[in-house]
mmCIF file of C-alpha atoms in Angstrom:
data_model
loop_
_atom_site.group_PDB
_atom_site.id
_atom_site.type_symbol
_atom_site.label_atom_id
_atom_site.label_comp_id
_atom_site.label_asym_id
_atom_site.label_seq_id
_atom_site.Cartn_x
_atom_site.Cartn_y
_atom_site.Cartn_z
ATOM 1 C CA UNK A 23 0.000 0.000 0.000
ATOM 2 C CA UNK A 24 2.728 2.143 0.520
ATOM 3 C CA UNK A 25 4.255 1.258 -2.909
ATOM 4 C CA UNK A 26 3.192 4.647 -5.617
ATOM 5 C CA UNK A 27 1.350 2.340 -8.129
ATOM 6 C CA UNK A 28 -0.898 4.711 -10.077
ATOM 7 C CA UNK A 29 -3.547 4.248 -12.945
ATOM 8 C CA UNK A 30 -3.031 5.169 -16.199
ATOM 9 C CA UNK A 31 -6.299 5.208 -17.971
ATOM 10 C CA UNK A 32 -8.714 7.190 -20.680
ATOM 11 C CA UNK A 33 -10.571 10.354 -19.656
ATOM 12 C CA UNK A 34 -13.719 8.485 -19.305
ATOM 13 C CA UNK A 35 -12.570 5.128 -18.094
ATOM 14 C CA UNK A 36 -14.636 4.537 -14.972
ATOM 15 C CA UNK A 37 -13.572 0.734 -14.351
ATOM 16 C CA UNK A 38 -9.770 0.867 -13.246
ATOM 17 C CA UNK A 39 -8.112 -2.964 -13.531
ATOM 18 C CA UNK A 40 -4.701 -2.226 -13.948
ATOM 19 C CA UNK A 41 -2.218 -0.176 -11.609
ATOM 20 C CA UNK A 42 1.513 -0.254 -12.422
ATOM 21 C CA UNK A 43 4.776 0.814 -10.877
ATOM 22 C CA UNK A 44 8.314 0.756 -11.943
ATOM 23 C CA UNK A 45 12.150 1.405 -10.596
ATOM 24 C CA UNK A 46 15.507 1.133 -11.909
ATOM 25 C CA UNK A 47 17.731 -1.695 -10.075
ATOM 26 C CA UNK A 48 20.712 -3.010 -11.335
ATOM 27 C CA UNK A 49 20.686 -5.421 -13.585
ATOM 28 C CA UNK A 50 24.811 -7.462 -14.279
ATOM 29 C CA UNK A 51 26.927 -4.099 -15.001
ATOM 30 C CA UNK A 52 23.814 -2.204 -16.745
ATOM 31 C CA UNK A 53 20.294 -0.595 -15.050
ATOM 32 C CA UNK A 54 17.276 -2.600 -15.733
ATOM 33 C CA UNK A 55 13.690 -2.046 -14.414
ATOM 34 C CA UNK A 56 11.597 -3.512 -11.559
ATOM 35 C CA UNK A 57 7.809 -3.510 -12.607
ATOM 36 C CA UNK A 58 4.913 -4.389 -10.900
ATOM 37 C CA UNK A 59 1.834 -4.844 -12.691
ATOM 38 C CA UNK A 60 -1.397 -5.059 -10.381
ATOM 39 C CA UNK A 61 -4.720 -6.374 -11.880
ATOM 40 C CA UNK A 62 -7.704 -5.748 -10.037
ATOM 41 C CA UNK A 63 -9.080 -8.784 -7.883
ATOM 42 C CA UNK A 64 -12.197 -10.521 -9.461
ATOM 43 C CA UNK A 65 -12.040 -14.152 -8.678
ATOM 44 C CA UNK A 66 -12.016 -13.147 -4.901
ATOM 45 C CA UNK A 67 -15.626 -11.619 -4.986
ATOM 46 C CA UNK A 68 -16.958 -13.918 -7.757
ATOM 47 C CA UNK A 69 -17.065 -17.765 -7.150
ATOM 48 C CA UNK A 70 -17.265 -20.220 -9.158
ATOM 49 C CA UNK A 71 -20.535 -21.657 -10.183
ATOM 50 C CA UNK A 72 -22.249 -18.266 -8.785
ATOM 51 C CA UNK A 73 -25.424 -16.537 -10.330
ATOM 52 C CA UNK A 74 -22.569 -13.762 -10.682
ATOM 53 C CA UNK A 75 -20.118 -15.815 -12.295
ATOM 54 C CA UNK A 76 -22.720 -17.834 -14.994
ATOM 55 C CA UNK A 77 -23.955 -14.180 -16.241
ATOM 56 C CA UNK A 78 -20.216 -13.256 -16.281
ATOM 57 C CA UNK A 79 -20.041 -16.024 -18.411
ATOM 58 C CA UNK A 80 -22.847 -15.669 -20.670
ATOM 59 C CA UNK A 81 -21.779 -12.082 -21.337
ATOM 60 C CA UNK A 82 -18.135 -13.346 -22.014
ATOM 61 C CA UNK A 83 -16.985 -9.142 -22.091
ATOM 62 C CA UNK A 84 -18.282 -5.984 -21.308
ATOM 63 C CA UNK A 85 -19.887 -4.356 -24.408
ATOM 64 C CA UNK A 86 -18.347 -0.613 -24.658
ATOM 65 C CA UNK A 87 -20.746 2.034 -26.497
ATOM 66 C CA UNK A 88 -20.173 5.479 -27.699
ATOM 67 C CA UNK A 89 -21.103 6.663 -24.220
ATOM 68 C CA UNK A 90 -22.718 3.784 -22.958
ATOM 69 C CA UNK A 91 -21.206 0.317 -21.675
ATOM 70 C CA UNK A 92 -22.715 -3.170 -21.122
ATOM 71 C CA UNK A 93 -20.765 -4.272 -18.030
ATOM 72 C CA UNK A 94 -19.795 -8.119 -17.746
ATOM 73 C CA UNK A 95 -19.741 -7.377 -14.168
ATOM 74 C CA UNK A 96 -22.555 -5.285 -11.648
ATOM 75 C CA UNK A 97 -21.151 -1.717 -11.767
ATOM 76 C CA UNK A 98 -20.722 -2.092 -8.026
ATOM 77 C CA UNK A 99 -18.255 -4.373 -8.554
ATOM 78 C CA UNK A 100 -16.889 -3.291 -11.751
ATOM 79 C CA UNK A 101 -16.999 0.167 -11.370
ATOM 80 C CA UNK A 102 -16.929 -0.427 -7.152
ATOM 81 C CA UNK A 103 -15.593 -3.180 -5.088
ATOM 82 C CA UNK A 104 -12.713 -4.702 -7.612
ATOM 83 C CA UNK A 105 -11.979 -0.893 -9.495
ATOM 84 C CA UNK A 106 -8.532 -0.198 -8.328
ATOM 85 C CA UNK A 107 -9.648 3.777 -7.196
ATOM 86 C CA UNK A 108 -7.576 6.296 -5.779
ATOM 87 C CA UNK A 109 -6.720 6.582 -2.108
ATOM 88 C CA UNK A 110 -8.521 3.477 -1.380
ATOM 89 C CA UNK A 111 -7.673 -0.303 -0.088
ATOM 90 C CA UNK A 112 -8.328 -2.992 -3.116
ATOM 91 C CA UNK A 113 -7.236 -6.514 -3.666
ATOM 92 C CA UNK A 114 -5.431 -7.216 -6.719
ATOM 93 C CA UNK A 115 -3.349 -10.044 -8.460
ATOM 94 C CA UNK A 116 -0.101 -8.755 -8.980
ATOM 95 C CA UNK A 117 2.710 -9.883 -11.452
ATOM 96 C CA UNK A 118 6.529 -8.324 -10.500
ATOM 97 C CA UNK A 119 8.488 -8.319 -13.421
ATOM 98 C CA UNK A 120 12.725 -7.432 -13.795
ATOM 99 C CA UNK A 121 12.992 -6.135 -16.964
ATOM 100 C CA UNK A 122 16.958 -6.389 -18.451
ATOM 101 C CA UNK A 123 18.181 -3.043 -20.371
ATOM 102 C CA UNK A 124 17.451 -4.704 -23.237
ATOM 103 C CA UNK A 125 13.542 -4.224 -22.330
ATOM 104 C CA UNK A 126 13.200 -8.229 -22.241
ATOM 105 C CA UNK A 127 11.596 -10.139 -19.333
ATOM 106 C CA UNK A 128 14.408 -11.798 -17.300
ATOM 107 C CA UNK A 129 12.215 -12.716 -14.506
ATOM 108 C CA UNK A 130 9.168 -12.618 -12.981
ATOM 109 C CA UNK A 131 6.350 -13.805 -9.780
ATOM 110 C CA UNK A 132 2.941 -13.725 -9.054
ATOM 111 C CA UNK A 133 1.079 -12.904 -5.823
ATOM 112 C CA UNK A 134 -2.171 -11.491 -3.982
ATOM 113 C CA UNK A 135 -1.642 -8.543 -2.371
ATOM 114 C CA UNK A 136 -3.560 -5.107 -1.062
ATOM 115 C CA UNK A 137 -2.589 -2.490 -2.880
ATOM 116 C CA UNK A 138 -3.702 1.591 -2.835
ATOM 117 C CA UNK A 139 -3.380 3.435 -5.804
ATOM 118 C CA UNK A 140 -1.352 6.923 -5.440
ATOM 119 C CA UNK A 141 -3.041 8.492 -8.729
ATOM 120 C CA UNK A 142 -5.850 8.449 -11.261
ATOM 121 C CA UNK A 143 -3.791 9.367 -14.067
ATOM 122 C CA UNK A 144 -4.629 10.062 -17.619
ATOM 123 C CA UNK A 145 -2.939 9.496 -21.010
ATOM 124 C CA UNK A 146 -3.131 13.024 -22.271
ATOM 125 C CA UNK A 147 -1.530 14.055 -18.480
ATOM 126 C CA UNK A 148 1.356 11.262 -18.382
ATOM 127 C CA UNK A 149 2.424 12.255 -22.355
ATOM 128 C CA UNK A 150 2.330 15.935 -21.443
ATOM 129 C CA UNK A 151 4.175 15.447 -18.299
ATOM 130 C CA UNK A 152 6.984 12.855 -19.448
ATOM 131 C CA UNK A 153 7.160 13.253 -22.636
ATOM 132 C CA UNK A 154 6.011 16.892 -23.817
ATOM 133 C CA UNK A 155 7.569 17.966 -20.034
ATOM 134 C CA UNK A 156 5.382 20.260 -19.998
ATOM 135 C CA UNK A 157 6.060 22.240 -16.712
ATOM 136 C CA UNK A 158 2.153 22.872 -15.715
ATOM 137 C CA UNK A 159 2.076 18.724 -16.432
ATOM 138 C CA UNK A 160 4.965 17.932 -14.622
ATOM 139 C CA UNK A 161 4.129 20.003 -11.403
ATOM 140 C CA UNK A 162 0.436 18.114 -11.551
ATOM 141 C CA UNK A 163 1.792 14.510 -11.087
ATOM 142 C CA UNK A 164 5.153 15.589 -9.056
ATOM 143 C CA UNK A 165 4.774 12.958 -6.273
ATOM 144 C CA UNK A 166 4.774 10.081 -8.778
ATOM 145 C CA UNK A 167 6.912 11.924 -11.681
ATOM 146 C CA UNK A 168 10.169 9.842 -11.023
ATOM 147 C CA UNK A 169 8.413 6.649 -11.610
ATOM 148 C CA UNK A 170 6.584 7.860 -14.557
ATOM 149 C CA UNK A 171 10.017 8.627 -15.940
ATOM 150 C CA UNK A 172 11.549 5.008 -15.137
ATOM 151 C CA UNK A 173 8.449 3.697 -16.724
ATOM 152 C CA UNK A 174 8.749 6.185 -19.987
ATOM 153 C CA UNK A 175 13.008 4.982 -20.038
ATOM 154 C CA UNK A 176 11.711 1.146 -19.757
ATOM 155 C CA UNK A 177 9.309 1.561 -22.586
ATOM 156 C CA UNK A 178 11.715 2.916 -25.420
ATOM 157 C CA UNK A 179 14.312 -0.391 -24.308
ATOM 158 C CA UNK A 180 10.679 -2.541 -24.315
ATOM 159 C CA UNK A 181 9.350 -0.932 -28.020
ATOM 160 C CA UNK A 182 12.961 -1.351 -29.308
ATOM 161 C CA UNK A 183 12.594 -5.118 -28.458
ATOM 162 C CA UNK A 184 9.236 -5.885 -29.857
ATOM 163 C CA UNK A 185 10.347 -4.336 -32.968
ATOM 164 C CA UNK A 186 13.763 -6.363 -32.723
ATOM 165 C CA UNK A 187 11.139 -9.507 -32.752
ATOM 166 C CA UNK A 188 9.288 -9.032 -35.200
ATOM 167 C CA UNK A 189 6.126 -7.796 -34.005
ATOM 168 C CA UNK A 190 3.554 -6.077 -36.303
ATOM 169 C CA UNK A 191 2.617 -3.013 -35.639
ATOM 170 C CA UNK A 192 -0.273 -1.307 -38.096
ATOM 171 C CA UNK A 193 -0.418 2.099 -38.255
ATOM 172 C CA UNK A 194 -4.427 2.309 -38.264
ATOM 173 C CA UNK A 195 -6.181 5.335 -36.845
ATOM 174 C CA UNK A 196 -9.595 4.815 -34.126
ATOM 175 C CA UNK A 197 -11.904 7.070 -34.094
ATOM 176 C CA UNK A 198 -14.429 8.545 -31.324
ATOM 177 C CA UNK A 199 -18.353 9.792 -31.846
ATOM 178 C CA UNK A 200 -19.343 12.984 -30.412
ATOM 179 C CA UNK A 201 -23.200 13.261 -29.608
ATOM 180 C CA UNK A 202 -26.050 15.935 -29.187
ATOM 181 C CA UNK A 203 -28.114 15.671 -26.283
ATOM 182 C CA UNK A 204 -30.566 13.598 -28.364
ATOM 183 C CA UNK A 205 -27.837 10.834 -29.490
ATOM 184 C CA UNK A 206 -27.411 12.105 -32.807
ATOM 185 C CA UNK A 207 -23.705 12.260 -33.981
ATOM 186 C CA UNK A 208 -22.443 15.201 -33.591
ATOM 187 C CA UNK A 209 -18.538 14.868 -34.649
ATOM 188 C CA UNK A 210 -16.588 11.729 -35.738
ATOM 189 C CA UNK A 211 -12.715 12.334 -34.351
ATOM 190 C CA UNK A 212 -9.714 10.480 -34.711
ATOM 191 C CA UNK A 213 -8.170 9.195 -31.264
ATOM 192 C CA UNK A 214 -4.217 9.877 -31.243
ATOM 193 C CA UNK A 215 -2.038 7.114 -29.331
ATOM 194 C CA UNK A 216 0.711 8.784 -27.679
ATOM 195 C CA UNK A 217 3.439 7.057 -25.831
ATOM 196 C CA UNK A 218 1.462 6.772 -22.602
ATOM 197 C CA UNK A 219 -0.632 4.497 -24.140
ATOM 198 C CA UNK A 220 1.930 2.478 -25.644
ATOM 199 C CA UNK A 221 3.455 2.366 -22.187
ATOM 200 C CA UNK A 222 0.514 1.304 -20.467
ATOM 201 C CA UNK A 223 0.278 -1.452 -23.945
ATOM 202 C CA UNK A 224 3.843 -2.812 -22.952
ATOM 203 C CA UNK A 225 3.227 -3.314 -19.378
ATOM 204 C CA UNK A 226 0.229 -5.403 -20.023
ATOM 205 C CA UNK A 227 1.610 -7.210 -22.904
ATOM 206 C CA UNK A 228 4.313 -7.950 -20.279
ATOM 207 C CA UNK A 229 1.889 -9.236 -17.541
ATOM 208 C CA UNK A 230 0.200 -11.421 -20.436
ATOM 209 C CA UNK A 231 3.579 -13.232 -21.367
ATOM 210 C CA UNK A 232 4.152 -13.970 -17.553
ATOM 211 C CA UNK A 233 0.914 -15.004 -16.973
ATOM 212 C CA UNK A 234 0.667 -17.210 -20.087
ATOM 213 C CA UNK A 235 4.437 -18.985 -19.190
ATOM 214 C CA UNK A 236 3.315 -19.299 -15.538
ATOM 215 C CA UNK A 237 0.702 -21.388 -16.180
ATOM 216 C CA UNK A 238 2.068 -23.652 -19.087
ATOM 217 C CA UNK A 239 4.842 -24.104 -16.828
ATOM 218 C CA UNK A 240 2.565 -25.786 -13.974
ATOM 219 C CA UNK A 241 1.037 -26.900 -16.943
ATOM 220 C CA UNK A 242 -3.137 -26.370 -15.811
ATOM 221 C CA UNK A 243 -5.750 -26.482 -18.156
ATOM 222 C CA UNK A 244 -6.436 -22.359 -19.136
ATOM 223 C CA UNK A 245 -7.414 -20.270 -22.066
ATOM 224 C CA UNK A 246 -4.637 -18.952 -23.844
ATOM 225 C CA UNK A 247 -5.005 -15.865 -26.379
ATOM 226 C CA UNK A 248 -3.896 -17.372 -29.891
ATOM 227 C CA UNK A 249 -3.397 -15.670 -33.418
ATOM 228 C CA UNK A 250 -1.817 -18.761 -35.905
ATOM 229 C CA UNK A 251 0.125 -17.700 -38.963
ATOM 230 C CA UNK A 252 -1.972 -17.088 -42.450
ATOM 231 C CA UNK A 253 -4.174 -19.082 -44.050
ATOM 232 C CA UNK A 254 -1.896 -20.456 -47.204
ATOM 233 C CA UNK A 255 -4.748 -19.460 -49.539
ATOM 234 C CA UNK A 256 -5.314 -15.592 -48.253
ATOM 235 C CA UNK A 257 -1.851 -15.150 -48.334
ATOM 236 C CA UNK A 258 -0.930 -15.837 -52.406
ATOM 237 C CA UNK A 259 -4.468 -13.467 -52.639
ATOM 238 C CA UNK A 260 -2.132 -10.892 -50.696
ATOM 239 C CA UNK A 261 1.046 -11.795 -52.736
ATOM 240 C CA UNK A 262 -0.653 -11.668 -56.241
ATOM 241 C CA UNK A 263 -2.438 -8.183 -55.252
ATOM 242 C CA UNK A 264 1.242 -6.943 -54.069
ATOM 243 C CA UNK A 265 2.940 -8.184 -56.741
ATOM 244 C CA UNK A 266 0.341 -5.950 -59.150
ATOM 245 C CA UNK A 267 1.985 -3.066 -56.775
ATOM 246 C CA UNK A 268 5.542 -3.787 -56.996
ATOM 247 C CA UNK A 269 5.648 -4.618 -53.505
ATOM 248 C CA UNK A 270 6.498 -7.948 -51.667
ATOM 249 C CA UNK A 271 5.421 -9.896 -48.633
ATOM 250 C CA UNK A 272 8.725 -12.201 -47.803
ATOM 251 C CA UNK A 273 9.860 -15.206 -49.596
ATOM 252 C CA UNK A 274 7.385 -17.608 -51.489
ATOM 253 C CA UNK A 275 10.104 -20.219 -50.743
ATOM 254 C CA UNK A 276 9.614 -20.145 -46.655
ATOM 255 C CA UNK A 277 6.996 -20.183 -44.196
ATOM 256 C CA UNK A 278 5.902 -16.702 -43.650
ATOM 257 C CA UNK A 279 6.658 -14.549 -40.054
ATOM 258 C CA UNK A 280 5.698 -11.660 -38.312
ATOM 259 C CA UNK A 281 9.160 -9.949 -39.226
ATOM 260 C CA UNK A 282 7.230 -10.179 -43.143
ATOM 261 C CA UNK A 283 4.654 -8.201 -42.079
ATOM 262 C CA UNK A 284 6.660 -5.672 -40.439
ATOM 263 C CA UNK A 285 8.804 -5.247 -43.216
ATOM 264 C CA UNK A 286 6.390 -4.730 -45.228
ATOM 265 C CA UNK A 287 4.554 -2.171 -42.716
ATOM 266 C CA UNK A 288 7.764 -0.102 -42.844
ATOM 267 C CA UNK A 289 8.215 -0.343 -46.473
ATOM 268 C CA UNK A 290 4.683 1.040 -47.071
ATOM 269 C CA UNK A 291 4.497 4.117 -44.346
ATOM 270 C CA UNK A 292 4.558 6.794 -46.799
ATOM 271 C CA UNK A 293 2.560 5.414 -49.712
ATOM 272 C CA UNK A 294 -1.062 7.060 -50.465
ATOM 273 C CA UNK A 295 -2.446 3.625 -50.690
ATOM 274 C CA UNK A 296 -0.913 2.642 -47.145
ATOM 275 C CA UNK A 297 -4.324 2.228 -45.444
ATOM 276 C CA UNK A 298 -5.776 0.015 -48.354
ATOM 277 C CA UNK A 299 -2.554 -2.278 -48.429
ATOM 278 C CA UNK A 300 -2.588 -2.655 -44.339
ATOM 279 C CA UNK A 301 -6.414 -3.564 -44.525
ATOM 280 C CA UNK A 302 -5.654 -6.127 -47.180
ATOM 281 C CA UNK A 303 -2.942 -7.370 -44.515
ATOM 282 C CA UNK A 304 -5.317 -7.594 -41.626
ATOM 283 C CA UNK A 305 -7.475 -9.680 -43.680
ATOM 284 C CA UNK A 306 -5.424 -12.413 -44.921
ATOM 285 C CA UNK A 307 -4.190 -12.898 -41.147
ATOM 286 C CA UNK A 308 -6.363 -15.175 -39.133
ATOM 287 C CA UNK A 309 -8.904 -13.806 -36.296
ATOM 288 C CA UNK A 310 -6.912 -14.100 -32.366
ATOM 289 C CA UNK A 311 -9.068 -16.799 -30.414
ATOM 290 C CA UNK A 312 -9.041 -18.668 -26.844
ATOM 291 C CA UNK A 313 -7.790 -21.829 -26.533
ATOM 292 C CA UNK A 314 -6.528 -23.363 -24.077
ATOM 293 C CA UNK A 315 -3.712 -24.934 -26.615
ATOM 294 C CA UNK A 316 -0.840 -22.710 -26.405
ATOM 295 C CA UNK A 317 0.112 -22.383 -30.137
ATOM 296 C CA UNK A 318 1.631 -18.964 -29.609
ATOM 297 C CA UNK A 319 0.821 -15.346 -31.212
ATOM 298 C CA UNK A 320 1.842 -14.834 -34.659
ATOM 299 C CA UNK A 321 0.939 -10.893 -34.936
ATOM 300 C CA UNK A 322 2.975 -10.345 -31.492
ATOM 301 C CA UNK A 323 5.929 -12.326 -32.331
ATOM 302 C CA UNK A 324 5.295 -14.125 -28.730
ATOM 303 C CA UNK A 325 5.275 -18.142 -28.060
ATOM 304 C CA UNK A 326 3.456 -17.477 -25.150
ATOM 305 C CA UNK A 327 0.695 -15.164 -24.698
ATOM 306 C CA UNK A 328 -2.316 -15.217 -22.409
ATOM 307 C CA UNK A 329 -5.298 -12.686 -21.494
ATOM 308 C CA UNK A 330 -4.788 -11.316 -17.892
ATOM 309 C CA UNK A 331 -5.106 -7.567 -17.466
ATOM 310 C CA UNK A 332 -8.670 -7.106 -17.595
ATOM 311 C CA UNK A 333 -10.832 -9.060 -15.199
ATOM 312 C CA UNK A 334 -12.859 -6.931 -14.688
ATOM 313 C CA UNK A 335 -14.156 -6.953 -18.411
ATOM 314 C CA UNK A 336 -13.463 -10.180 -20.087
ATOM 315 C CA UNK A 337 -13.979 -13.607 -19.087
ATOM 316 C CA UNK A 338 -10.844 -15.501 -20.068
ATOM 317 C CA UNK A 339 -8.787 -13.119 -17.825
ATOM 318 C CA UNK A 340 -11.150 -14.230 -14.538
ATOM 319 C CA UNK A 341 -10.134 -17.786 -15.847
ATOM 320 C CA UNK A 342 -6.210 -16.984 -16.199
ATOM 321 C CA UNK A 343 -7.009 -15.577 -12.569
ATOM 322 C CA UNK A 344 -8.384 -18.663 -11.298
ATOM 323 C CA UNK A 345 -5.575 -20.856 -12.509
ATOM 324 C CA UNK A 346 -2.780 -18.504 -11.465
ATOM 325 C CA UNK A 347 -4.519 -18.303 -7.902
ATOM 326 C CA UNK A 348 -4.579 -21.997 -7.594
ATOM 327 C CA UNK A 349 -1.306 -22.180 -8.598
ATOM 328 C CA UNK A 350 0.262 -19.434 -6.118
ATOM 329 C CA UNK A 351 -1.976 -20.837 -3.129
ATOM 330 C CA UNK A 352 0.007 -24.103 -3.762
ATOM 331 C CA UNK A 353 -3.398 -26.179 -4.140
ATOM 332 C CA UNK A 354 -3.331 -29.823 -5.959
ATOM 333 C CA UNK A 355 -3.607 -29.814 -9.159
ATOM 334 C CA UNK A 356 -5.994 -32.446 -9.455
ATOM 335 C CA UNK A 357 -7.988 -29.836 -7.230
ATOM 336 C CA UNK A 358 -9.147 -27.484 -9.931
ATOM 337 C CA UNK A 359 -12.121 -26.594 -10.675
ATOM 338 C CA UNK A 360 -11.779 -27.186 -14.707
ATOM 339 C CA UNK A 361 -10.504 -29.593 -17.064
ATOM 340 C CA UNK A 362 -9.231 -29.261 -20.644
ATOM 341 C CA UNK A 363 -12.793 -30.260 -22.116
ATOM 342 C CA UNK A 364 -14.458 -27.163 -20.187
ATOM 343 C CA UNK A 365 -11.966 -25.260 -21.664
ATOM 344 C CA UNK A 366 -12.243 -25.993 -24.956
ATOM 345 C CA UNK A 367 -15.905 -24.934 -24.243
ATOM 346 C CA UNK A 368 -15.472 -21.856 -22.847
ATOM 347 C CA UNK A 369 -13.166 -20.900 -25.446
ATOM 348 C CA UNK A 370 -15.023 -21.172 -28.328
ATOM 349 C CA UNK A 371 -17.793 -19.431 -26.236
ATOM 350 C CA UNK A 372 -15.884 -16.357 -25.562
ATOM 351 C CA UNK A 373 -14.209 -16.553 -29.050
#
């Protein structure tokens, strides 16, 4: 509790599942980072089996609206009990990481804990404050600047690394509705990523590798968060229409990988047709699915990859929970509550 994690979340986020902190320790001869990454307690308040937990099921998400959401959870709880808030006592699942000054995982544990979050921070206050260092910013969030800094130095080493992997990374713009009082649209704006978000991205991408290797390790029946490599036939449709264009997506000769993609993403940035090409990309890839087979993430560049951050608002993270608790209380295996078969189930059902 005494630890400065803080929030770093949307200007209208009202459910809060994630908290993070960071340090520099040393790491051999060079400075690496210590990173804590605490997701909000669920499993806790909703047993297994409950009315709670079978609607939490049947929902599978929450469904977010332009100004409206469909919570998986009661808004007591999600918005309540299990929100990590400001200034207040909250259970939470927490996953401490020692990041190398490389920006690759070297280590990492899991454990329950009570934690009390210093700060309800924004995106738009962190980039202005860390990365804009903007003085009226920086004065704002002084009590928890330093960390914000370690966590801003961690990132670049952690970006530089996916890249270095071959993740993809598509340029593609969101967009948010604006609406009149009577719920007709009133503007249609694009959303800008800074690097807060991406920070906040790499932390929980983080947490998801952990929590995927932690439980393939102990080896429990789960729901991982797969994306498998192209369909073969998509893929000469993608060829033959970049051929047409001059352009090509790695070597007929070999099986494709992510570090294709990305080349290709680079090659492409400053082309007038760079929106049609990536959506052509995105659609010869296959869709991301639970399983509980853990067949790795092909658009991530990760072997192991797992849903964990967001309790609170999808379904296979509760389950992650649940087998990560089990595991860390140091109950039997032959103790849990599921078995590959109901896995399979509840994959395809929150697929």
């Amino acid at each position: 509790r005494s630890l400065p994690l803080v929030t770093i979340d949307g200007e209208d986020a009202r459910d809060f599942d994630d908290a993070v902190y960071c340090e520099p320790v040393a790491a051999g001869k060079q400075q690496g980072w210590r990173l804590i990454v605490a997701i909000a307690e669920v499993a806790h308040y909703v047993n297994i089996g409950s009315a709670l937990d079978k609607e939490a099921y049947d929902r599978a998400t929450s469904v977010y609206f332009p100004g409206r959401v469909i919570p998986m959870l009661p808004e007591n709880l999600s918005n309540g009990l299990c929100s990590l808030n400001p200034e207040v006592d909250r259970l939470c699942l927490a996953c401490e990481m020692q990041i190398s000054s490389q920006g690759e995982i070297e280590d990492y544990n899991f454990y329950e804990a009570v934690i009390r979050s210093h700060a309800r921070l924004t995106y738009t206050r962190v980039a202005d404050a860390v990365v804009e260092r903007k003085p009226a910013a920086r004065k704002a969030v002084a009590n928890v600047l330093p960390q914000l800094e370690d966590l801003h130095a961690m990132y670049v080493k952690m970006d530089r690394a996916r890249r270095k992997r071959g993740a993809i990374d598509f340029d593609t713009t969101e967009t948010r509705f604006e609406f009149t009082r009577d719920h007709r649209i009133k503007n249609i704006k694009p959303t800008i990523r800074n690097d807060a978000h991406k920070i906040i991205e790499e932390c929980m991408i983080a947490a998801n590798i952990c929590a995927a290797r932690f439980i393939a390790h102990h080896r429990l029946p789960s729901l991982y968060r797969v994306h498998e490599s192209p369909d073969d036939d998509k893929l000469e449709e993608l060829r033959g229409f970049l051929g047409d264009l001059g352009l090509r997506l790695g070597a007929p000769s070999r099986k494709i990988s992510p570090h294709d993609y990305a080349r290709l993403s680079a090659t492409i940035k400053q082309r007038e047709d760079i929106h049609l090409i990536q959506t052509l990309m995105l659609r010869s890839m296959q869709q991301a699915l639970y399983r509980p087979e853990n067949v790795g993430h092909f658009g991530l560049a990760l072997k192991h990859y797992a849903h964990f951050t967001s309790p609170i608002r999808r379904y296979p993270d509760l389950l992650v929970h649940r087998a990560i608790k089990h595991i860390v209380q140091k109950r039997k295996k032959r103790d849990f509550a599921y078995g590959q078969d109901t896995m399979n189930t509840f994959g395809e059902h929150c697929s």
